């Protein structure tokens, strides 16, 4: 039953709400924590505060038992995530990141599903030098975690549209608009002097911030590479006569849920209409956040995302309140057609005549391994200064903005370090796969994901070949828990970890990201997964309709099976 705004009141605020209000503008006791060398961790309260600075506390779960047996503290370290609206880095910034990763982290540069990068394994004593080194490269980690608007994602591939640069300008503008006003980050990590007379009044976040994290994505049809409907707020570019006239606005997406808690669920965003022009678009975006700020659930964090506020209030009432606050009338939505949700690998030419090469980076781990020396290759390319870099929402990297005269040189480096060969020889299903980090660092992981999915794909590939499906662009995703970081609920084949070695198997998501999948089997091990997929692939080949992809077939298959 939908509620009015006045009825959307909740019980006692969660402990995190108290921490935020008493954090002195997200300062907490982080300065004191950095001076405490008796532990590699920070206090429970500072665990929440440091998220807003772009970091999570983690530990090496592979070594927990060993260290416990020796009566040692867990091997704590921090993950840091950069703020990169639209996922772009210059060559100089890539070089800086390469060196920072080598000096202060595990050395692996991890591309996230939100077009940014994160480094794992930072010791507490290395946080400040790392942030200062990033700052010297004009990079920061402000507001990439925590109950706040996070990194703004945008369609990655310039070849799709001449308005690509305009959309990325929107990503920058939105990111700046929704930044917190506190100077805590600059004072704690960059030694900016604290000025008593400085006003930190924050009309958007106040002293409460948002009830939960908030994600924004911008898509350019016809390719939904950014998975726009999985975001709290999705913007779909509307183009007429090769000009950007505005955006369809969609709200209420989010994929996290909790095993056994039926009050939680994944949801795709619902379109509320069209807004023309930059000024009105920014007003509407801003007020979508203020409505969530004021009426989101602050007592139960599992029910605090925008999707629950939308469903509790009702889409029409939420839209009406945004219109009232912004003074903008949201028009009926414009027609939108998506026909893909993928990266274009290899060389492509953008509308401005520049070239770019999309490199396949399995699950976003930029490193040197037996497949390719990807990290070295990208470093050598960056040293030439002849390209920029873009990250995709599918965890790949684009060597971007290459002039015609420099293309041959860049191509030679991609070949020299086997990057081109690995990209070209990898199967369609492997290149369309995605996994979250999971073990050994994620504290929420119930099962493996990033470390396991490559080997599972190697066992799925022969099944596809057996049924003549090796060219099928099937989207396969795996998460080590039900929080949805790898966007598995929006995959054609999704694996959601339930315990070590066990997964719920989901099928039936569509190819373009407008339909969630459904649970098909529970708590399946590898043998069971392969048996089920073998049978499904066989049924697909026997029963599919003309031009029907696997996601659409498997959804129909499940619906028919349940009758």
Coordinates of C-alpha atoms in Angstrom, one line a residue:
X1 CA 0.0 0.0 0.0
X2 CA 1.4 3.4 -1.0
X3 CA 1.9 6.0 1.7
X4 CA 1.7 9.8 1.7
X5 CA 4.9 11.7 2.4
X6 CA 3.7 12.6 5.9
X7 CA 3.2 8.9 6.6
X8 CA 6.7 7.9 5.7
X9 CA 8.1 8.0 9.2
X10 CA 10.2 5.3 10.7
X11 CA 11.3 3.9 14.0
X12 CA 14.4 4.9 15.9
X13 CA 17.3 5.9 13.6
X14 CA 20.0 3.3 13.1
X15 CA 23.4 3.7 14.9
X16 CA 25.0 4.8 11.7
X17 CA 22.7 7.9 11.6
X18 CA 24.0 8.9 15.0
X19 CA 27.6 8.5 13.8
X20 CA 27.0 10.7 10.8
X21 CA 25.3 13.5 12.8
X22 CA 28.1 13.5 15.4
X23 CA 31.0 13.1 13.0
X24 CA 31.8 16.8 12.9
X25 CA 31.4 17.1 9.1
X26 CA 32.8 13.6 8.4
X27 CA 35.9 14.2 10.5
X28 CA 35.2 11.7 13.3
X29 CA 38.4 10.8 15.1
X30 CA 40.3 9.9 11.9
X31 CA 43.2 12.2 12.7
X32 CA 43.7 10.4 16.0
X33 CA 43.2 7.0 14.4
X34 CA 46.1 7.6 12.0
X35 CA 48.4 8.1 15.0
X36 CA 47.4 4.9 16.7
X37 CA 50.0 2.3 15.5
X38 CA 48.8 -0.4 17.9
X39 CA 46.2 -1.5 15.4
X40 CA 45.8 -1.6 11.6
X41 CA 42.1 -0.8 12.0
X42 CA 40.0 2.2 13.0
X43 CA 37.1 2.4 15.5
X44 CA 33.6 1.2 14.6
X45 CA 32.4 4.8 14.3
X46 CA 35.4 5.8 12.1
X47 CA 34.6 2.7 9.9
X48 CA 31.5 4.5 8.8
X49 CA 33.1 8.0 8.5
X50 CA 36.1 6.8 6.4
X51 CA 33.7 5.5 3.7
X52 CA 32.8 9.0 2.8
X53 CA 36.5 9.6 2.1
X54 CA 36.4 6.7 -0.4
X55 CA 37.7 3.8 1.7
X56 CA 36.6 0.6 3.2
X57 CA 38.4 -1.4 5.9
X58 CA 39.1 -5.0 4.9
X59 CA 41.2 -7.9 6.0
X60 CA 42.8 -10.9 4.3
X61 CA 40.2 -13.6 4.9
X62 CA 42.5 -16.3 3.6
X63 CA 44.7 -15.7 6.6
X64 CA 42.1 -15.2 9.4
X65 CA 42.5 -18.7 10.9
X66 CA 46.3 -18.6 10.7
X67 CA 46.5 -15.2 12.5
X68 CA 43.9 -16.2 15.0
X69 CA 45.9 -19.3 15.9
X70 CA 48.9 -17.1 16.5
X71 CA 46.7 -14.6 18.6
X72 CA 47.5 -11.9 16.1
X73 CA 45.1 -9.2 14.9
X74 CA 43.5 -9.7 11.6
X75 CA 45.6 -8.6 8.6
X76 CA 43.8 -5.3 8.1
X77 CA 44.1 -3.1 5.1
X78 CA 42.1 -0.5 3.3
X79 CA 40.6 -0.3 -0.2
X80 CA 40.5 3.1 -1.8
X81 CA 38.3 4.1 -4.7
X82 CA 38.8 7.1 -7.0
X83 CA 36.2 9.6 -8.1
X84 CA 36.2 9.5 -11.9
X85 CA 33.0 10.8 -13.4
X86 CA 32.5 9.0 -16.7
X87 CA 35.6 6.9 -16.0
X88 CA 38.4 8.9 -17.7
X89 CA 42.1 9.3 -17.0
X90 CA 44.9 11.2 -18.8
X91 CA 48.1 9.5 -19.7
X92 CA 49.9 11.3 -16.9
X93 CA 47.2 10.2 -14.4
X94 CA 47.6 6.6 -15.5
X95 CA 51.3 6.8 -15.0
X96 CA 50.8 8.2 -11.5
X97 CA 48.2 5.5 -10.6
X98 CA 50.5 2.8 -11.9
X99 CA 53.3 4.0 -9.5
X100 CA 50.9 4.5 -6.6
X101 CA 49.5 1.0 -7.0
X102 CA 53.0 -0.4 -6.9
X103 CA 54.2 1.6 -3.9
X104 CA 51.2 1.4 -1.6
X105 CA 48.9 -1.4 -2.6
X106 CA 48.9 -5.0 -4.0
X107 CA 49.9 -3.6 -7.3
X108 CA 46.7 -4.6 -9.1
X109 CA 44.7 -1.7 -10.5
X110 CA 41.1 -2.9 -10.2
X111 CA 38.5 -1.5 -12.6
X112 CA 35.1 -1.4 -10.9
X113 CA 31.6 -1.8 -12.4
X114 CA 31.1 2.0 -11.9
X115 CA 33.9 3.0 -14.3
X116 CA 36.4 3.9 -11.7
X117 CA 39.4 2.2 -10.2
X118 CA 40.2 1.0 -6.7
X119 CA 43.4 -0.2 -5.0
X120 CA 43.4 -2.9 -2.4
X121 CA 45.8 -3.7 0.4
X122 CA 46.7 -0.2 1.7
X123 CA 48.0 -0.3 5.2
X124 CA 46.7 2.5 7.5
X125 CA 50.1 4.2 7.5
X126 CA 50.0 4.3 3.7
X127 CA 46.6 6.0 3.3
X128 CA 47.8 9.6 3.7
X129 CA 50.8 9.2 1.3
X130 CA 48.5 7.5 -1.2
X131 CA 45.9 10.3 -1.1
X132 CA 48.5 13.0 -1.4
X133 CA 50.1 11.2 -4.4
X134 CA 46.7 11.0 -6.0
X135 CA 46.1 14.7 -5.2
X136 CA 49.3 15.6 -7.0
X137 CA 47.9 13.9 -10.1
X138 CA 44.6 15.9 -9.7
X139 CA 42.7 12.8 -8.5
X140 CA 40.7 12.2 -5.4
X141 CA 38.5 9.6 -3.6
X142 CA 35.9 12.0 -2.1
X143 CA 32.4 10.6 -1.9
X144 CA 33.1 7.3 -3.7
X145 CA 31.7 5.3 -0.8
X146 CA 29.3 6.1 2.0
X147 CA 25.7 7.4 2.2
X148 CA 26.2 9.9 -0.6
X149 CA 26.1 10.2 -4.4
X150 CA 28.9 8.1 -5.7
X151 CA 30.8 8.0 -8.9
X152 CA 28.6 9.1 -11.8
X153 CA 28.8 6.6 -14.6
X154 CA 28.3 7.4 -18.3
X155 CA 28.3 5.5 -21.6
X156 CA 31.9 4.6 -22.5
X157 CA 32.1 4.3 -26.3
X158 CA 32.6 7.5 -28.4
X159 CA 31.8 5.7 -31.6
X160 CA 28.1 5.3 -30.7
X161 CA 27.2 9.0 -30.8
X162 CA 28.6 12.4 -31.6
X163 CA 27.1 13.7 -28.3
X164 CA 29.4 11.5 -26.3
X165 CA 31.5 14.4 -25.1
X166 CA 28.3 16.3 -24.0
X167 CA 27.1 13.4 -21.9
X168 CA 30.5 13.1 -20.2
X169 CA 30.4 16.9 -19.4
X170 CA 27.1 16.2 -17.7
X171 CA 28.7 13.5 -15.6
X172 CA 31.3 16.0 -14.4
X173 CA 28.7 18.6 -13.7
X174 CA 26.4 16.3 -11.8
X175 CA 29.3 15.0 -9.7
X176 CA 30.3 18.5 -8.7
X177 CA 26.7 19.5 -8.0
X178 CA 26.2 16.6 -5.6
X179 CA 29.6 16.8 -3.7
X180 CA 29.5 17.3 0.0
X181 CA 30.6 20.7 1.3
X182 CA 32.7 19.6 4.2
X183 CA 36.4 20.2 4.0
X184 CA 37.2 17.2 6.2
X185 CA 39.0 15.3 3.3
X186 CA 41.3 18.2 2.6
X187 CA 42.1 18.8 6.3
X188 CA 42.8 15.1 7.3
X189 CA 44.6 13.8 4.3
X190 CA 46.0 16.9 2.6
X191 CA 46.9 19.0 5.7
X192 CA 44.6 21.9 4.8
X193 CA 44.4 24.3 7.7
X194 CA 41.0 24.1 9.5
X195 CA 39.4 27.5 9.6
X196 CA 37.0 28.1 12.4
X197 CA 35.2 30.9 10.5
X198 CA 34.7 28.7 7.4
X199 CA 31.0 27.9 6.7
X200 CA 30.3 24.3 5.9
X201 CA 26.6 24.6 5.6
X202 CA 25.4 21.9 3.2
X203 CA 21.9 22.5 1.9
X204 CA 21.8 19.1 0.1
X205 CA 23.3 16.7 2.7
X206 CA 22.8 18.8 5.9
X207 CA 24.4 16.8 8.8
X208 CA 22.5 13.6 7.9
X209 CA 23.7 12.9 4.4
X210 CA 21.5 10.3 2.6
X211 CA 19.9 7.3 4.2
X212 CA 22.1 5.0 2.0
X213 CA 24.4 5.0 -1.0
X214 CA 23.1 6.6 -4.2
X215 CA 24.2 5.8 -7.8
X216 CA 23.7 7.7 -11.0
X217 CA 24.2 6.4 -14.6
X218 CA 23.9 8.1 -17.9
X219 CA 23.1 6.0 -21.0
X220 CA 23.3 6.9 -24.7
X221 CA 20.9 4.7 -26.7
X222 CA 21.0 2.3 -28.5
X223 CA 23.8 0.8 -26.3
X224 CA 23.0 0.4 -22.6
X225 CA 26.6 -0.4 -21.7
X226 CA 26.2 1.6 -18.4
X227 CA 23.3 -0.6 -17.2
X228 CA 21.3 2.5 -16.6
X229 CA 18.2 0.9 -15.0
X230 CA 20.3 -0.6 -12.2
X231 CA 21.0 2.8 -10.8
X232 CA 19.1 4.8 -8.2
X233 CA 18.8 7.5 -10.8
X234 CA 19.2 6.8 -14.5
X235 CA 19.5 9.4 -17.3
X236 CA 18.8 8.2 -20.8
X237 CA 20.0 10.7 -23.4
X238 CA 17.4 11.8 -26.0
X239 CA 18.8 12.8 -29.3
X240 CA 17.0 14.5 -32.1
X241 CA 18.7 15.6 -35.3
X242 CA 22.0 14.6 -33.8
X243 CA 21.5 17.0 -30.9
X244 CA 21.0 16.2 -27.2
X245 CA 17.7 17.8 -26.2
X246 CA 17.4 16.3 -22.7
X247 CA 17.0 13.1 -20.8
X248 CA 14.4 10.5 -19.8
X249 CA 14.6 10.2 -16.0
X250 CA 14.4 6.8 -14.3
X251 CA 14.4 6.3 -10.6
X252 CA 14.5 3.4 -8.1
X253 CA 17.0 1.0 -9.5
X254 CA 19.2 -1.2 -7.2
X255 CA 20.2 -4.8 -7.1
X256 CA 21.0 -5.6 -3.5
X257 CA 19.0 -7.9 -1.4
X258 CA 19.4 -10.1 1.7
X259 CA 19.1 -13.9 1.6
X260 CA 16.0 -15.0 3.6
X261 CA 14.7 -11.4 3.9
X262 CA 11.7 -11.1 1.6
X263 CA 11.3 -7.4 2.4
X264 CA 14.5 -6.8 0.3
X265 CA 14.6 -7.3 -3.5
X266 CA 16.4 -6.2 -6.6
X267 CA 14.6 -3.6 -8.7
X268 CA 15.1 -1.8 -12.0
X269 CA 14.5 1.9 -12.2
X270 CA 11.1 3.2 -13.4
X271 CA 10.9 6.0 -15.9
X272 CA 9.1 9.0 -14.6
X273 CA 9.3 11.2 -17.7
X274 CA 11.5 13.5 -19.9
X275 CA 13.2 16.7 -18.9
X276 CA 14.6 19.2 -21.5
X277 CA 17.7 21.4 -21.0
X278 CA 20.6 21.3 -18.6
X279 CA 19.2 23.7 -16.0
X280 CA 16.0 21.8 -15.5
X281 CA 17.7 18.5 -15.6
X282 CA 20.1 19.5 -12.8
X283 CA 17.2 20.9 -10.7
X284 CA 15.3 17.6 -11.0
X285 CA 18.4 15.5 -10.2
X286 CA 19.1 17.6 -7.1
X287 CA 15.5 17.3 -5.8
X288 CA 15.3 13.6 -6.4
X289 CA 18.1 13.4 -3.8
X290 CA 16.4 15.7 -1.4
X291 CA 13.2 13.7 -1.4
X292 CA 15.3 10.6 -0.7
X293 CA 17.2 12.5 2.0
X294 CA 14.0 13.5 3.8
X295 CA 11.8 10.4 3.3
X296 CA 14.2 7.5 3.0
X297 CA 14.3 4.8 5.7
X298 CA 16.9 5.8 8.4
X299 CA 16.0 3.0 10.8
X300 CA 16.7 -0.1 8.7
X301 CA 19.7 0.2 6.4
X302 CA 18.6 -2.9 4.5
X303 CA 15.5 -0.9 3.4
X304 CA 17.1 2.5 3.0
X305 CA 17.8 2.6 -0.8
X306 CA 15.8 4.9 -3.0
X307 CA 13.9 1.9 -4.5
X308 CA 12.2 1.3 -1.2
X309 CA 11.2 4.9 -0.9
X310 CA 9.8 4.9 -4.4
X311 CA 7.8 1.8 -3.7
X312 CA 6.6 2.9 -0.3
X313 CA 5.5 6.3 -1.5
X314 CA 4.5 5.4 -5.0
X315 CA 6.1 6.5 -8.3
X316 CA 3.5 9.2 -9.0
X317 CA 3.7 10.8 -5.6
X318 CA 7.5 10.8 -5.7
X319 CA 7.5 12.4 -9.1
X320 CA 5.0 15.0 -7.9
X321 CA 7.1 15.9 -4.9
X322 CA 10.2 16.3 -7.2
X323 CA 8.2 18.6 -9.5
X324 CA 7.0 20.7 -6.5
X325 CA 10.4 21.1 -5.1
X326 CA 12.2 21.8 -8.4
X327 CA 9.5 23.9 -10.1
X328 CA 10.0 21.8 -13.2
X329 CA 7.2 19.9 -14.9
X330 CA 8.4 16.5 -16.0
X331 CA 7.1 15.7 -19.4
X332 CA 6.0 12.3 -20.8
X333 CA 8.9 10.1 -21.5
X334 CA 10.3 10.1 -25.1
X335 CA 10.6 6.8 -27.0
X336 CA 13.8 4.9 -26.3
X337 CA 15.3 1.9 -28.0
X338 CA 18.2 -0.1 -26.6
X339 CA 19.6 -3.0 -28.8
X340 CA 22.8 -3.9 -26.9
X341 CA 24.6 -3.8 -23.5
X342 CA 28.2 -4.5 -24.4
X343 CA 31.6 -3.2 -25.0
X344 CA 33.0 -2.9 -28.5
X345 CA 36.4 -4.6 -28.4
X346 CA 39.3 -3.8 -30.7
X347 CA 39.8 -0.6 -32.8
X348 CA 36.8 1.8 -33.3
X349 CA 36.8 5.3 -34.7
X350 CA 34.8 8.1 -33.0
X351 CA 32.8 10.8 -34.7
X352 CA 35.7 13.3 -34.1
X353 CA 38.0 11.1 -36.2
X354 CA 40.1 9.8 -33.2
X355 CA 40.6 6.1 -32.7
X356 CA 40.3 4.0 -29.6
X357 CA 41.0 0.4 -28.7
X358 CA 38.9 -1.5 -26.1
X359 CA 41.0 -3.9 -24.1
X360 CA 39.4 -7.0 -22.5
X361 CA 40.4 -7.0 -18.8
X362 CA 38.9 -10.1 -17.2
X363 CA 36.9 -8.9 -14.2
X364 CA 38.7 -5.6 -14.2
X365 CA 42.1 -6.8 -12.8
X366 CA 44.8 -4.8 -14.5
X367 CA 47.9 -6.9 -13.9
X368 CA 50.5 -9.0 -15.7
X369 CA 49.6 -12.7 -15.9
X370 CA 49.9 -15.7 -18.1
X371 CA 47.3 -14.3 -20.6
X372 CA 48.8 -10.9 -21.2
X373 CA 51.1 -8.3 -19.6
X374 CA 48.2 -5.8 -19.5
X375 CA 49.5 -3.6 -16.8
X376 CA 52.9 -3.2 -18.5
X377 CA 51.3 -2.6 -21.8
X378 CA 49.1 0.2 -20.5
X379 CA 52.1 1.7 -18.7
X380 CA 54.2 1.8 -21.9
X381 CA 51.3 3.3 -23.8
X382 CA 50.8 5.9 -21.2
X383 CA 54.5 6.8 -21.4
X384 CA 54.1 7.7 -25.1
X385 CA 51.6 10.4 -24.1
X386 CA 49.6 9.6 -27.2
X387 CA 46.3 8.4 -25.6
X388 CA 44.0 8.9 -22.7
X389 CA 42.2 6.1 -20.9
X390 CA 38.5 5.3 -20.3
X391 CA 37.0 2.7 -18.1
X392 CA 33.8 0.9 -19.0
X393 CA 30.9 -0.3 -16.8
X394 CA 31.8 -3.8 -17.9
X395 CA 35.2 -3.5 -16.2
X396 CA 37.3 -3.0 -19.3
X397 CA 39.7 -0.3 -20.3
X398 CA 39.7 1.8 -23.5
X399 CA 42.9 3.2 -24.9
X400 CA 41.3 6.4 -26.1
X401 CA 41.8 9.5 -28.2
X402 CA 44.5 8.1 -30.5
X403 CA 45.3 10.1 -33.6
X404 CA 45.6 8.3 -36.9
X405 CA 49.3 8.8 -37.1
X406 CA 49.9 7.2 -33.7
X407 CA 47.6 4.2 -34.1
X408 CA 50.2 1.9 -35.5
X409 CA 52.6 2.6 -32.6
X410 CA 49.9 1.9 -30.0
X411 CA 48.8 -1.2 -31.9
X412 CA 52.4 -2.5 -31.8
X413 CA 52.5 -2.1 -28.0
X414 CA 49.2 -4.0 -27.6
X415 CA 50.6 -6.8 -29.7
X416 CA 54.0 -6.8 -28.0
X417 CA 52.5 -7.6 -24.6
X418 CA 49.8 -10.0 -25.9
X419 CA 47.0 -7.7 -25.0
X420 CA 45.6 -7.7 -28.5
X421 CA 45.9 -11.5 -28.8
X422 CA 44.1 -12.1 -25.4
X423 CA 41.3 -9.7 -26.4
X424 CA 40.8 -11.2 -29.8
X425 CA 41.0 -14.9 -28.8
X426 CA 38.7 -14.6 -25.7
X427 CA 35.3 -16.1 -26.3
X428 CA 32.1 -14.1 -26.5
X429 CA 30.8 -15.5 -23.2
X430 CA 34.1 -14.7 -21.4
X431 CA 34.2 -11.1 -22.7
X432 CA 30.6 -10.7 -21.5
X433 CA 31.2 -12.0 -18.0
X434 CA 31.6 -10.0 -14.9
X435 CA 32.3 -10.8 -11.2
X436 CA 32.6 -8.8 -8.0
X437 CA 35.7 -8.9 -5.8
X438 CA 34.4 -11.3 -3.2
X439 CA 37.1 -13.3 -1.5
X440 CA 39.7 -12.7 -0.2
X441 CA 39.0 -9.1 0.9
X442 CA 35.3 -8.4 0.8
X443 CA 33.9 -8.9 4.4
X444 CA 30.4 -9.7 3.0
X445 CA 31.4 -12.5 0.6
X446 CA 29.8 -15.9 1.1
X447 CA 31.4 -17.5 -1.9
X448 CA 34.1 -16.9 -4.5
X449 CA 33.5 -14.7 -7.5
X450 CA 36.4 -12.9 -9.2
X451 CA 38.9 -15.7 -8.4
X452 CA 36.5 -18.4 -9.5
X453 CA 34.5 -17.3 -12.5
X454 CA 37.3 -17.5 -15.0
X455 CA 37.7 -21.2 -14.4
X456 CA 34.0 -21.7 -14.5
X457 CA 33.8 -19.9 -17.8
X458 CA 36.5 -22.3 -19.1
X459 CA 34.0 -25.2 -18.3
X460 CA 31.0 -23.4 -19.7
X461 CA 32.8 -22.7 -23.1
X462 CA 32.9 -26.4 -24.1
X463 CA 29.1 -26.7 -23.4
X464 CA 28.4 -23.7 -25.6
X465 CA 30.6 -25.3 -28.4
X466 CA 28.8 -28.6 -27.9
X467 CA 25.5 -26.9 -28.8
X468 CA 26.9 -24.6 -31.5
X469 CA 26.5 -21.5 -29.3
X470 CA 30.1 -20.3 -29.1
X471 CA 29.4 -17.1 -30.8
X472 CA 26.4 -16.2 -28.6
X473 CA 26.9 -12.9 -26.7
X474 CA 25.4 -14.4 -23.5
X475 CA 25.8 -12.1 -20.4
X476 CA 27.1 -14.1 -17.4
X477 CA 27.7 -12.5 -14.0
X478 CA 28.7 -13.7 -10.6
X479 CA 28.5 -12.2 -7.1
X480 CA 29.8 -13.7 -3.9
X481 CA 26.8 -12.5 -1.9
X482 CA 23.4 -11.0 -2.7
X483 CA 24.4 -7.4 -2.6
X484 CA 24.7 -7.2 -6.4
X485 CA 28.0 -5.5 -6.9
X486 CA 28.6 -7.6 -10.0
X487 CA 25.1 -6.9 -11.2
X488 CA 24.2 -10.6 -11.4
X489 CA 20.5 -10.0 -11.0
X490 CA 20.6 -8.2 -14.3
X491 CA 22.4 -10.9 -16.3
X492 CA 21.1 -13.5 -18.7
X493 CA 22.8 -16.1 -16.4
X494 CA 23.5 -14.9 -12.9
X495 CA 25.3 -16.7 -10.0
X496 CA 24.7 -15.4 -6.5
X497 CA 26.8 -16.9 -3.7
X498 CA 25.0 -18.6 -0.8
X499 CA 27.9 -20.4 0.8
X500 CA 31.5 -21.4 -0.1
X501 CA 31.2 -23.3 -3.4
X502 CA 27.4 -22.9 -3.6
X503 CA 25.3 -20.5 -5.7
X504 CA 21.8 -19.6 -6.6
X505 CA 21.4 -20.0 -10.4
X506 CA 19.3 -17.2 -12.0
X507 CA 18.3 -17.1 -15.7
X508 CA 16.1 -15.0 -17.9
X509 CA 17.5 -11.5 -17.7
X510 CA 17.3 -9.8 -21.1
X511 CA 20.1 -8.8 -23.4
X512 CA 19.6 -5.0 -23.1
X513 CA 19.1 -4.6 -19.3
X514 CA 15.4 -3.9 -19.0
X515 CA 14.4 -7.1 -17.3
X516 CA 15.8 -8.8 -14.2
X517 CA 16.4 -12.5 -14.1
X518 CA 14.6 -15.1 -11.9
X519 CA 15.9 -17.7 -9.5
X520 CA 16.0 -21.1 -11.3
X521 CA 18.0 -23.3 -8.9
X522 CA 19.1 -22.8 -5.3
X523 CA 22.5 -23.7 -3.6
X524 CA 24.0 -25.4 -6.7
X525 CA 27.6 -26.5 -6.8
X526 CA 29.8 -26.5 -9.9
X527 CA 28.7 -29.9 -11.0
X528 CA 25.1 -28.9 -10.7
X529 CA 25.6 -25.6 -12.5
X530 CA 27.2 -27.3 -15.5
X531 CA 24.5 -29.9 -15.7
X532 CA 21.7 -27.3 -15.6
X533 CA 23.4 -25.1 -18.2
X534 CA 24.0 -28.1 -20.5
X535 CA 20.3 -28.9 -20.4
X536 CA 19.3 -25.3 -20.8
X537 CA 21.6 -24.8 -23.8
X538 CA 20.2 -28.0 -25.4
X539 CA 16.6 -26.8 -24.8
X540 CA 17.5 -23.4 -26.3
X541 CA 18.8 -24.9 -29.5
X542 CA 15.7 -27.1 -29.8
X543 CA 13.0 -24.6 -28.8
X544 CA 14.2 -21.1 -29.5
X545 CA 12.2 -18.8 -31.7
X546 CA 13.7 -16.9 -34.7
X547 CA 16.2 -14.3 -33.5
X548 CA 15.4 -15.1 -29.8
X549 CA 18.5 -14.7 -27.6
X550 CA 19.2 -16.9 -24.6
X551 CA 17.9 -14.5 -22.0
X552 CA 14.5 -14.1 -23.7
X553 CA 14.3 -17.9 -24.3
X554 CA 15.2 -18.8 -20.7
X555 CA 12.8 -16.3 -19.3
X556 CA 10.0 -17.9 -21.4
X557 CA 11.3 -21.3 -20.5
X558 CA 11.0 -20.6 -16.8
X559 CA 7.5 -19.0 -17.2
X560 CA 6.3 -22.1 -19.1
X561 CA 7.8 -24.5 -16.6
X562 CA 6.0 -22.8 -13.7
X563 CA 2.6 -23.2 -15.3

